[in-house]
Amino acid sequence: MEDRIDNFNADKSCAQQDGKPIEQNSNILEELNDLNQKIANSNYKPYKKSTYWHQQNTTMDEVKQETQQKELMECLLRIEAKLAKIENLLEKKKFRLW
């Protein structure tokens, strides 16, 4: 039994970092409780609560989306008009060839 205690003390005394002995707390639970109290008493917030996706301000997004939809519709109408002209020209050429 004494050998185990001696080995533990030897291991404890041998623990060093950068040539300096490391102080080890024997009671980890006390250290955790102290840390939890410090966190609870401080004003530090590890994260910031944000709004959920359905609570976000969407008025600007809706306006942008509406303008994009209008631009897209105008572009599609121009494409449709050009395709109609091409179709008419092809029909005229077809009649000329026959």
Rosetta silent file (secondary structure, phi, psi, omega in degrees, C-alpha in Angstrom):
SEQUENCE: MEDRIDNFNADKSCAQQDGKPIEQNSNILEELNDLNQKIANSNYKPYKKSTYWHQQNTTMDEVKQETQQKELMECLLRIEAKLAKIENLLEKKKFRLW
SCORE:     score description
SCORE:     0.000 S_00000001
   1 L     0.000  -40.805  179.734    0.000    0.000    0.000 S_00000001
   2 H   -65.624  -31.940  178.815    2.829    2.379    0.832 S_00000001
   3 H   -62.287  -40.621  179.332    4.388    1.625   -2.549 S_00000001
   4 H   -63.390  -43.633  179.583    1.262    2.901   -4.297 S_00000001
   5 H   -63.999  -42.932  178.627    1.293    6.119   -2.283 S_00000001
   6 H   -63.122  -41.673  178.784    4.982    6.597   -2.968 S_00000001
   7 H   -63.795  -40.821  178.943    4.423    5.957   -6.679 S_00000001
   8 H   -63.007  -45.484  179.239    1.554    8.451   -6.729 S_00000001
   9 H   -63.932  -37.658  178.981    3.672   11.075   -4.982 S_00000001
  10 H   -65.998  -43.374  178.559    6.556   10.391   -7.345 S_00000001
  11 H   -63.727  -40.099 -178.686    4.259   10.747  -10.372 S_00000001
  12 H   -66.831  -39.593 -178.822    2.774   13.919   -8.921 S_00000001
  13 H   -75.312  -23.924 -179.158    6.160   15.452   -8.237 S_00000001
  14 H   -81.820  -14.818 -177.793    7.452   14.495  -11.686 S_00000001
  15 L   -68.832  111.826 -179.218    4.660   16.307  -13.514 S_00000001
  16 E  -138.322  154.178  175.778    6.347   19.310  -15.084 S_00000001
  17 E  -137.795  124.174 -177.266    5.778   21.583  -18.008 S_00000001
  18 L    55.377   37.617  177.308    8.565   23.725  -19.420 S_00000001
  19 L    78.694   -1.753 -179.919   10.738   22.840  -16.426 S_00000001
  20 E  -108.967  138.832  178.789    8.164   24.162  -13.940 S_00000001
  21 E   -67.879  141.870  178.953    6.127   21.841  -11.713 S_00000001
  22 L   -90.911  127.865  176.094    2.414   21.654  -12.518 S_00000001
  23 L   -85.784  127.003 -177.557    0.082   22.278   -9.595 S_00000001
  24 L  -112.994  131.301  175.409   -2.786   19.811   -9.664 S_00000001
  25 L   -83.569  133.704 -179.465   -6.061   20.325   -7.870 S_00000001
  26 L   -81.657  -21.524 -176.813   -7.288   17.198   -6.193 S_00000001
  27 L  -111.996   93.789 -177.839  -10.902   18.294   -6.196 S_00000001
  28 H   -69.830  -34.318 -179.101  -12.075   18.771   -9.773 S_00000001
  29 H   -62.532  -39.715  177.189  -15.704   19.143   -8.738 S_00000001
  30 H   -63.682  -41.282  179.708  -14.927   22.239   -6.679 S_00000001
  31 H   -63.809  -41.838  177.685  -13.058   23.735   -9.594 S_00000001
  32 H   -64.744  -41.739  177.969  -15.982   23.053  -11.948 S_00000001
  33 H   -62.662  -42.245  177.242  -18.449   24.568   -9.485 S_00000001
  34 H   -61.339  -43.096  179.704  -16.283   27.684   -9.159 S_00000001
  35 H   -63.737  -43.072  178.027  -16.079   27.961  -12.929 S_00000001
  36 H   -62.644  -38.747  177.576  -19.853   27.559  -13.310 S_00000001
  37 H   -65.260  -42.060  178.737  -20.437   30.295  -10.708 S_00000001
  38 H   -61.260  -41.972  179.519  -18.063   32.648  -12.504 S_00000001
  39 H   -66.525  -42.328 -178.436  -19.878   32.029  -15.777 S_00000001
  40 H   -67.621  -34.140 -177.329  -23.302   32.478  -14.168 S_00000001
  41 H   -85.023  -15.661 -176.626  -22.305   35.720  -12.416 S_00000001
  42 L   -86.063  165.523  177.483  -20.579   37.319  -15.384 S_00000001
  43 L   -89.485   -0.781 -178.264  -22.180   39.343  -18.173 S_00000001
  44 L   -70.743  128.108  175.967  -20.413   37.262  -20.806 S_00000001
  45 L  -112.429  120.872 -177.473  -22.793   35.472  -23.140 S_00000001
  46 L   -68.849  -19.364  178.270  -21.201   32.663  -25.146 S_00000001
  47 L  -144.750  160.391  179.327  -23.796   33.033  -27.894 S_00000001
  48 L  -112.379  129.296  179.473  -26.237   35.625  -29.107 S_00000001
  49 L   -73.023  128.535  177.739  -29.870   34.700  -29.566 S_00000001
  50 L  -110.090  173.936  179.173  -31.016   35.458  -33.053 S_00000001
  51 L   -81.940  156.348  176.320  -34.464   35.475  -34.543 S_00000001
  52 L   -77.827  163.981 -173.716  -35.946   32.414  -36.118 S_00000001
  53 H   -60.016  -34.715 -177.650  -36.325   32.285  -39.896 S_00000001
  54 H   -83.435   -5.849  179.032  -40.060   33.025  -39.758 S_00000001
  55 H  -103.461    0.522 -176.315  -39.542   36.028  -37.448 S_00000001
  56 L   -73.952  155.704  177.993  -37.014   37.852  -39.613 S_00000001
  57 L   -74.004  112.262 -173.825  -37.737   41.191  -41.225 S_00000001
  58 L  -111.053    6.953 -176.863  -38.691   40.234  -44.760 S_00000001
  59 H   -62.900  -43.741  179.116  -40.050   43.484  -46.171 S_00000001
  60 H   -66.758  -40.013  178.429  -36.812   44.300  -48.000 S_00000001
  61 H   -63.082  -40.592  179.517  -36.483   40.719  -49.198 S_00000001
  62 H   -64.858  -40.746  178.963  -40.047   40.787  -50.506 S_00000001
  63 H   -63.780  -45.443  178.529  -39.425   44.049  -52.376 S_00000001
  64 H   -61.472  -42.283 -179.166  -36.249   42.655  -53.921 S_00000001
  65 H   -65.173  -40.945  178.747  -38.039   39.464  -54.863 S_00000001
  66 H   -63.262  -43.486  179.655  -40.911   41.371  -56.478 S_00000001
  67 H   -66.152  -37.953  177.453  -38.549   43.503  -58.567 S_00000001
  68 H   -65.439  -39.598  178.144  -36.626   40.427  -59.646 S_00000001
  69 H   -64.768  -40.578  178.035  -39.860   38.704  -60.634 S_00000001
  70 H   -63.294  -45.300  178.722  -40.938   41.748  -62.674 S_00000001
  71 H   -61.479  -40.862  179.194  -37.571   41.883  -64.442 S_00000001
  72 H   -64.744  -42.790  178.515  -37.761   38.171  -65.157 S_00000001
  73 H   -63.786  -41.504  177.875  -41.284   38.468  -66.564 S_00000001
  74 H   -62.336  -41.679  178.862  -40.234   41.378  -68.797 S_00000001
  75 H   -64.243  -42.731  178.760  -37.283   39.364  -70.053 S_00000001
  76 H   -64.612  -38.104  177.824  -39.502   36.352  -70.747 S_00000001
  77 H   -65.062  -39.554  177.057  -41.977   38.544  -72.641 S_00000001
  78 H   -64.340  -41.357  178.418  -39.148   39.929  -74.813 S_00000001
  79 H   -63.638  -43.435  179.414  -37.929   36.400  -75.524 S_00000001
  80 H   -61.714  -41.215  179.194  -41.457   35.298  -76.402 S_00000001
  81 H   -64.506  -42.886  178.774  -41.878   38.249  -78.783 S_00000001
  82 H   -64.855  -39.765  177.789  -38.573   37.481  -80.516 S_00000001
  83 H   -64.948  -37.423  177.547  -39.496   33.811  -80.856 S_00000001
  84 H   -64.263  -40.872  177.266  -42.840   34.787  -82.376 S_00000001
  85 H   -62.920  -43.365  178.985  -41.019   36.985  -84.933 S_00000001
  86 H   -62.641  -41.841  179.171  -38.642   34.131  -85.776 S_00000001
  87 H   -62.102  -43.077  178.102  -41.584   31.769  -86.168 S_00000001
  88 H   -62.925  -42.910  179.235  -43.336   34.225  -88.517 S_00000001
  89 H   -63.415  -40.821  179.034  -40.185   34.646  -90.606 S_00000001
  90 H   -65.705  -39.036  177.856  -39.741   30.885  -90.895 S_00000001
  91 H   -64.998  -39.969  178.333  -43.360   30.443  -91.994 S_00000001
  92 H   -63.867  -42.212  179.400  -42.935   33.153  -94.669 S_00000001
  93 H   -66.028  -36.796 -179.778  -39.765   31.498  -95.961 S_00000001
  94 H   -62.565  -43.459  179.145  -41.498   28.135  -96.019 S_00000001
  95 H   -66.263  -34.273 -179.975  -44.279   29.533  -98.217 S_00000001
  96 H   -69.288  -35.875 -179.081  -41.725   31.179 -100.505 S_00000001
  97 H   -71.565  -30.466 -177.998  -39.837   27.901 -100.927 S_00000001
  98 L   -85.118    0.000    0.000  -42.964   25.969 -101.903 S_00000001
